[in-house]
Amino acid sequence: MSYAAYKMMHWPTGIENCASGFITHCGADFAPQIPMVPSEDFETEWPAKKGIGPIPNLVVTAGNVLEVYAVRVQEEDDNKGSRSPVEAKRGGFMAGLSGASLELVCHYKLHGNVETMAILPVEGGDNHKKGDSIILAFRDAKISILEFDDSIYGLRTSSMHCFEGPEWQYLKRGRESFSRGPLVKVDPQGRCGGVLVYDMQMIILKAAQAGYGLVGDDEANGFGATRSARVESSYVISLGDLDMKHIKDFTFVHGYIEPVMVILHERELTWAGRISWKHHTCVISALSISTTLKQHPLIWSSLNLPHDAYKLIAVPSPIGGVLVISANALHYHSQSASCALALNSFAMPFDISQDMPRSSFNVELDAANATWLSHDVAMLSAKTGELLLLTLVYDGRVVQRLELSKSRASVLTSGMATIGNSFFFLGSRLGDSLLVQYTCGLGASSGSSGSVKEEAGDIEGDLPSAKRLRRSSSDTLQDIVTTEELSLHSSAPNTSESVQKTFSFAVRDSLVNVGPLKDFSYGLRINADPNAAGIAKQSNYELVCCSGHGKNGALCILQQSIRPELITEVELPGCKGIWTVYHKNARGHNSDATKMSSDDDEYHAYLIISLESRTMVLETGELLGEVTESVDYYVQGSTVAAGNLFGRRRVVQVFARGARVLDGSYMTQDISLGAPSSDSTSPADSSVVASASIADPYVLLRMTDGSIQLLVGDPSTCTISVSTPSIFDSSKGKISACTLYHDKGPEPWLRKTSTDAWLSTGLGEAFDGADGALPDLGDIYCVVCYESGCLEIFEVPSYKCLFSVDRFTSGKTYLADTFVWETSKDCQDVKNKGFEEIASNANKETTQSMMIVELAMHRWAGQYSRPYLFGMLADGTLLCYHAYLFEIQENTPKVEEGVSVQDSVNISSTSTSRLRNLRFVRVPLETYTREEASAVSPCQRFSVFKNIGGYQGLFLSGSRPTWFMVCRERLRIHPQLCDGSIVAFTVLHNVNCNHGLIYVTSQGFLKICQLPSVLSYDNYWPVQKIPLRGTPHQVTYYAEKNLYPIIVSMPVVKPLNQVISSIVDQEIGHQIEHDNSTSDEFNKTYTTEEFEVRILEPEKSGGPWQTRATISMQNSENALTVRMVTLHNSMTNENETLLAIGTAYVQGEDVAARGRILLFSIGKNADSSPNSVTEVYSKELKGAISALASLQGHLLIASGPKVILHKWTGSELNGVAFYDAPPLYVVSLNIVKNFVLVGDIHKSIYFLSWKEQGAQLNLLAKDFGNLDCFSTEFLIDGSTLSLVVSDEQKNVQIFYYAPKMSESWKGQKLLSRAEFHVGAHITKFLRLQMLPTFSDRSGSAAASDKTNRFALLFGTLDGSIGCIAPLEEITFRRFQTLQKKLVDAVPHIAGLNPRSFRQFQSNGKAHRPGPDNMIDCELLIHYEMLPLEEQLEIAQQIGTTRAQILTNLNDLSLGTSFL
C-alpha cells in the first residue's frame, strides 16, 4: 500500500476577482497626495487639474490566494534618489505622477477557492473614520467577512455565514449540482449585501449601523478597536417563491432611499434551434429591500430583454439605473426611461417595426467586464481584449442614448476595478494583470496633447522590450510613453451640448501571471552544467509551459532555482569570507549632487578575501589583480569583516585581535582589541572578535566570550575609538548574536514608532541641519539577542533600551515591546506563563539548542518600505519578521507617560522613549528549505544586497544557499542549488561586472557572476515569458537537438459565406452566395482558429527564442497532439526518433470526423540548414487523433473510439493490435514498460497491457465510475504501481490494480487508493525521479528501495504548480496525526476548514468515498509557523519530536526540488 503527499510549489497567479476599497486606511485619512499645481504651469496641458485624492486598496484573488495591495504613487519631484533603482519608472509622466506601483500589504492562502468577492463600504460615505470590509463567498454557500486589523497588520474574520449542512438542505430544492458558486453584490452605500446561492436563494447580509457592532464596548476601545464595516445579521429570500426562475445576475442600484436590488432572470428558457421564434425571454425586476422588516416589494420591472443578456451593471449617481449587457446589444433601463444600442448585425429588436440605433462598428460582448471611469463613462473589455468606452448621453433628466467608441487593445480580462479617480486595474486569468492610470480632459481641443508623446502601442503588460527596460536601472523609460488621446465625439452633428471627452492611459505596473498552464515539458537550460551531480544537477532543468490564450498566449520558462550567469571563475581553497569595499578619492567631493547620483553607480575598489591563516587583497579594476603585498591591510591572519566608513572615504577592516582604518591602500589607524598584553601568559582565556557588524560610522563587535564592544567613528577626523557599553553586564547572560541597524532616509522609519514621534522628528531635523557634513544620516540602532532568547533594540551610541522581547527564539507570530504588552495584557500573561513553564520544563533539553546565532535587520530602498528582521537559530531554522506601526490607544498606564515627559527634556537624544508603537509580524517562508545543522560553520551567512541586477534583498549562504528578494514589500524566496554549499558571498560592481556578485563555493571555487536579466524574479519562481501572439496548446521536448515543437493556433476572421462554403459541398455553396446578396449578410464574419506546429529553439544569450520551422495545418484542421516518439524501424532494425502530430478536421456535426497522423524527421539535411524538418509519412484515419505514444518501438494512436498499435516499416504504419472499447475521446495515454493507461473524456480510465507474442492489447482493469478525465499518469513507488487521474471537478484520485482482492471483481475493477480535492484543474502530470534526501544518505540500508521512487509534477489552469509524492508508511502516519492536530491548532483565515476543502467533490454524482491516504502539505507548512512551545507540545501529543517532524518535512521538499 503506498501513500502520497500533495505539495504546492508555485501558487496560483491567474487573477479571477479584483475589487477596490479602503481596507487598510479610510478615505478620510488622506490629505490629497498631490499638491494643487499653480495653474500657470499646466494651463495648456490639463485644463481641469484635480488632485489624485485618496487611493483605495486593491484586493485580488487567484484560486485560493487572497492578496491586498496598496497603490503607491510617485510624484514628479521624487526622482532625487530616494527611489530605488528597482522601480524604474514605467509609462512616462502623466497628470503630475511619474509612476505608480502596487505594494503588497498582506496575502493569505485560504482553504477554499474564492468564487466571488465584494467590498462592503462603510455606511454613509467616506467621512467616517472606518475602513471597508471584504466579503468572500465560497462554494456551496459559505460567506466570510474579513476586515483589516491594524494591531496585527493583517486581515481577521469579523463574521461568517454558512448555509450548508442538513438544516439548510431545503434551500437546494432537491438539486445536487449547480452551475456556479455563490455570487456576491453589495449595496453601493454599504447598507446591505446580497449573495445568490444554489441558483435561486438570495441571502441578504444586513450591515451593522454605525457605532453598533457584534463586539461589546469594553473590547471596542481596547486592542482591536472595531473600525470597519460589519455585518450584523443575515436572512434568506427564496426567489423561487417570487416566481423568478433561471437567475442570471443581480445588482444593487444607486439613488434610492432604501437598498434596491435589480435581478436579471429568464422567464422561459430558449435554445439555439428556436431563437427565430423565441428570442426576447429575459426580464429585469427591481426589489426594494427592507432589512429591518425583512420585506422586499417589487417596485418596477422591464420585460422583453434579449435571451443572451447575462450581466447587469449599476450606473452610478446622479444617473442611476442599470445597464444590461448581452452578446449583441446594450440596454439601459431605469424606473423612468430606457434605451438600447445594437452592437452588430445579429442584434434584433423585440418588435420588428422598431429601429434600434446601431454602433458605428461591429463588436460582440459575450464575455465582457466593465468598470466606471466617471459617472457617465464606462469602460468595457471585449473577449478579444479590446477596451471600449461607453458614454451615457444624459441631459440631467433622462439618458437619451448610448454611445460606444473603440479605445485601446489590452489584456483579456477576468475582472476590472476602478481604483480611486485616476487608476483602474485589469485583472486577467489569461495574461499579466495591469495597473493603468487614466486622465480625463473635459472639452479639451484635440491639439491639447502638447507635451504628451503619442505611441500607437496598446495597453499591453507583457511586451518583452518594455520588461527589459523596466529592469534596467537607468531612467530610459521616461522616453517611452504609452499614452494616447482618445476623443469621444457625439455622433449628432449639430447638438449644442456636444459631448467630448478625451482619455489618456498609461500602464503603471503589471502582475506576472503564468497561467493557465495547458501543458509543459521538462528540458535542459541553456547554461546547464554537464558535470553537476546530486541536487545541483536539478538546476540544469527548466519547465517550458504553454500558458495564456489568444493574443496573451505565451511560452513561460520557469526555473525554481537561480543559476547565475558565470563571468569568470578562479580556484581558491580555504576561503572564509569575501568583502568588496569602495574607496572615494578626492574626485567624489566636488558637489553633493554628483555624490547623490553616483552613489549607486560607483565602482568597487578592492576585494578582500579572508583565508584560513591570511588575507588577500585584490584590486577590482579592469582586471582583478592581487595587491596584497603593496597595501597596509592586515594580511597575516584571517579577516572577520570589512566595510566602508565615513561616507565611503575610509575602509575599516576587522580581524580577530584588532581593527584597521585605511584610506585606499594606506593605513591611518590601527587598534588592537582583546586582552591587554600583560595577560598574554594564558592566551586561551583572552577573548577575540567573533563577528562584526558595520553601520557608518559605527562598528559593533561581538567577542567570543559573549560580550560586545563598539567602535565609534568620528567623521571630522575619520578615526575610531573603542567604547565598551556598560549596560551589557553579566546579569542578562551572554550575547549570542547582535547586529547594527541603520535606519536610513530622509524620514527614518523607526522614529515614527516612538511615543513622542512629533517631538523627535522635529529635533531630528534640527540635528541634521547642524550636522551639515552628512545630511540624511538617519538613526543607528543595535539589535542584540541573548543566549536566554531575549531580544533587545538599543539606540547607538547612548545605549538606551528602546524595545525588548522575551523568548524571541520561540518564533511568536507577533512581537511587541514587552513593557507595553505586559501592562495591557496582564491577566492573560499570567495564565500563559504558567502553561509555558510546564512546557519548558518538559522540554528543557530541546530548548538548549534554540539559540539565535545570527541576526540581520535592514530596510530596503523605497518610500514606504518597512524594515525586515531575520534571525538564524542554531538548528537551522530561519525566523523572519516584518516591522509595522501600530498606535496604541490612550489607555496605557500613567507611569510610563511620566517617565517620557522627564526624558524628553534631554534634547541630546532624538528618541527619548521606548519604541512602543513598533510591532513585528512573522513572515511565512514556505519555499525556504531549512538545512540540517550538521556542519554549520560559524561564518556569517546573511549578506544584504542593495542592487544586484536591479533587485534588492538578502542572500543566505550555507549548504542550501537562498536568495530573499524584496519586490513590492514582499519576500520572494529563490534557492540556488547549482553550486552546492556556498561559504561566502558579496556584491561586485565594476567595469566588467555591472551590479553583479561574487561567491565562493565549499569546493573552493570563487565565481564572479551576474543575475540572468531575462528572468523576472517577482514571482513564486523566476520566470521568462516569450510572447507567441497565439494560443499554445501542447509542447514536447526533443532532447538531442534541444528543440521544442509547439502547437499554436491563431484566430483568423473570415467572411461567413466563405466559412460555410468550405464546410458544405461546393454547389450548394455557390447558391448560398447568390441568394443572400444583401449588404448586411456580406458584413457577417466568423472567427476560426488556424493551427500550426512551430519548432522553437532556445536562444543561447537568453533572448527571444528562434522559430526553426513551421508546419502548417490544412484548412479547418486542428492539431490536437504533438509528441516526440521513438519507433523501431522493422526494415533497418534501427530506432528512429520522429515528431508525431495527431490532427482532426473540425467541419461541423454533419460531416463524419476524420483526422491525420503525420510523422516528421528532424535532422541535418544535405543543404546547410541546421534543422530541416521533412515529412516522412502522413495518413488520414477515421476519428480525431487525440493522443499518441510510443510503446516498445511501436506507435500507439488513439483515433476516435479506438486505440490502435502500429508498427513502423520506415515508409508505412501498419496496425498490429487494437483495443476497441467505449472510450469516447482519449485525453491522455501513458506508458510504463508494456502497460498502457488510457484516460477518457467521460469514461474514466482504462488499464491495458501489451503482449508481444500474441500481438494483443488486453484490458486488465478499468474504473467503473463516470469521470471526466483531464490528465493521467503512473505513480511509481519502489515496486508499487499506482494510476493517478485528475478530473473536471478539480479532484485527484489514485487507483491500483489488485486482481487478488475480492472487491476488484476478479481484477476487472481498479480500486481506489486515495482521493483528494486539489481545487484546480490539473492539465498535465510529469513523472520525475525523486532525489536522495539527507536522511536517506545517512541510513544506507533502506536506500536501494528508495531509488525507484517517482513523484508527479503537475500544472493547473490557475497557474499553480505542485507535486504528488509517494511517502513511507511511518512518515505518512506521523503526518496524518499531525494534520488532524493542526486542523484545530492553527487559526485558519476566513474560518475555512481544511478538511472539508480537501474532500472529494463529486458535484452531485454518486460517488463512494475512497480512503483518505493523501497528506495536505498546505496545512503542514503551518507547523513551522507555530511558536516553539506549541510545536513541542503538539509533537509530544502525537508521540514524536519536533526535530523528527521537521526532518520529514525537509526530506519531502528536498526530494521534490526538481528545478
Coordinates of C-alpha atoms in Angstrom, one line a residue, residues 360 455 687 815 870 985:
S360 CA -20.6 52.6 -35.7
E455 CA 2.8 56.0 -29.4
S687 CA 38.5 36.8 24.1
L815 CA 6.3 40.7 18.6
F870 CA 16.0 38.0 10.2
F985 CA 29.1 36.0 -0.9

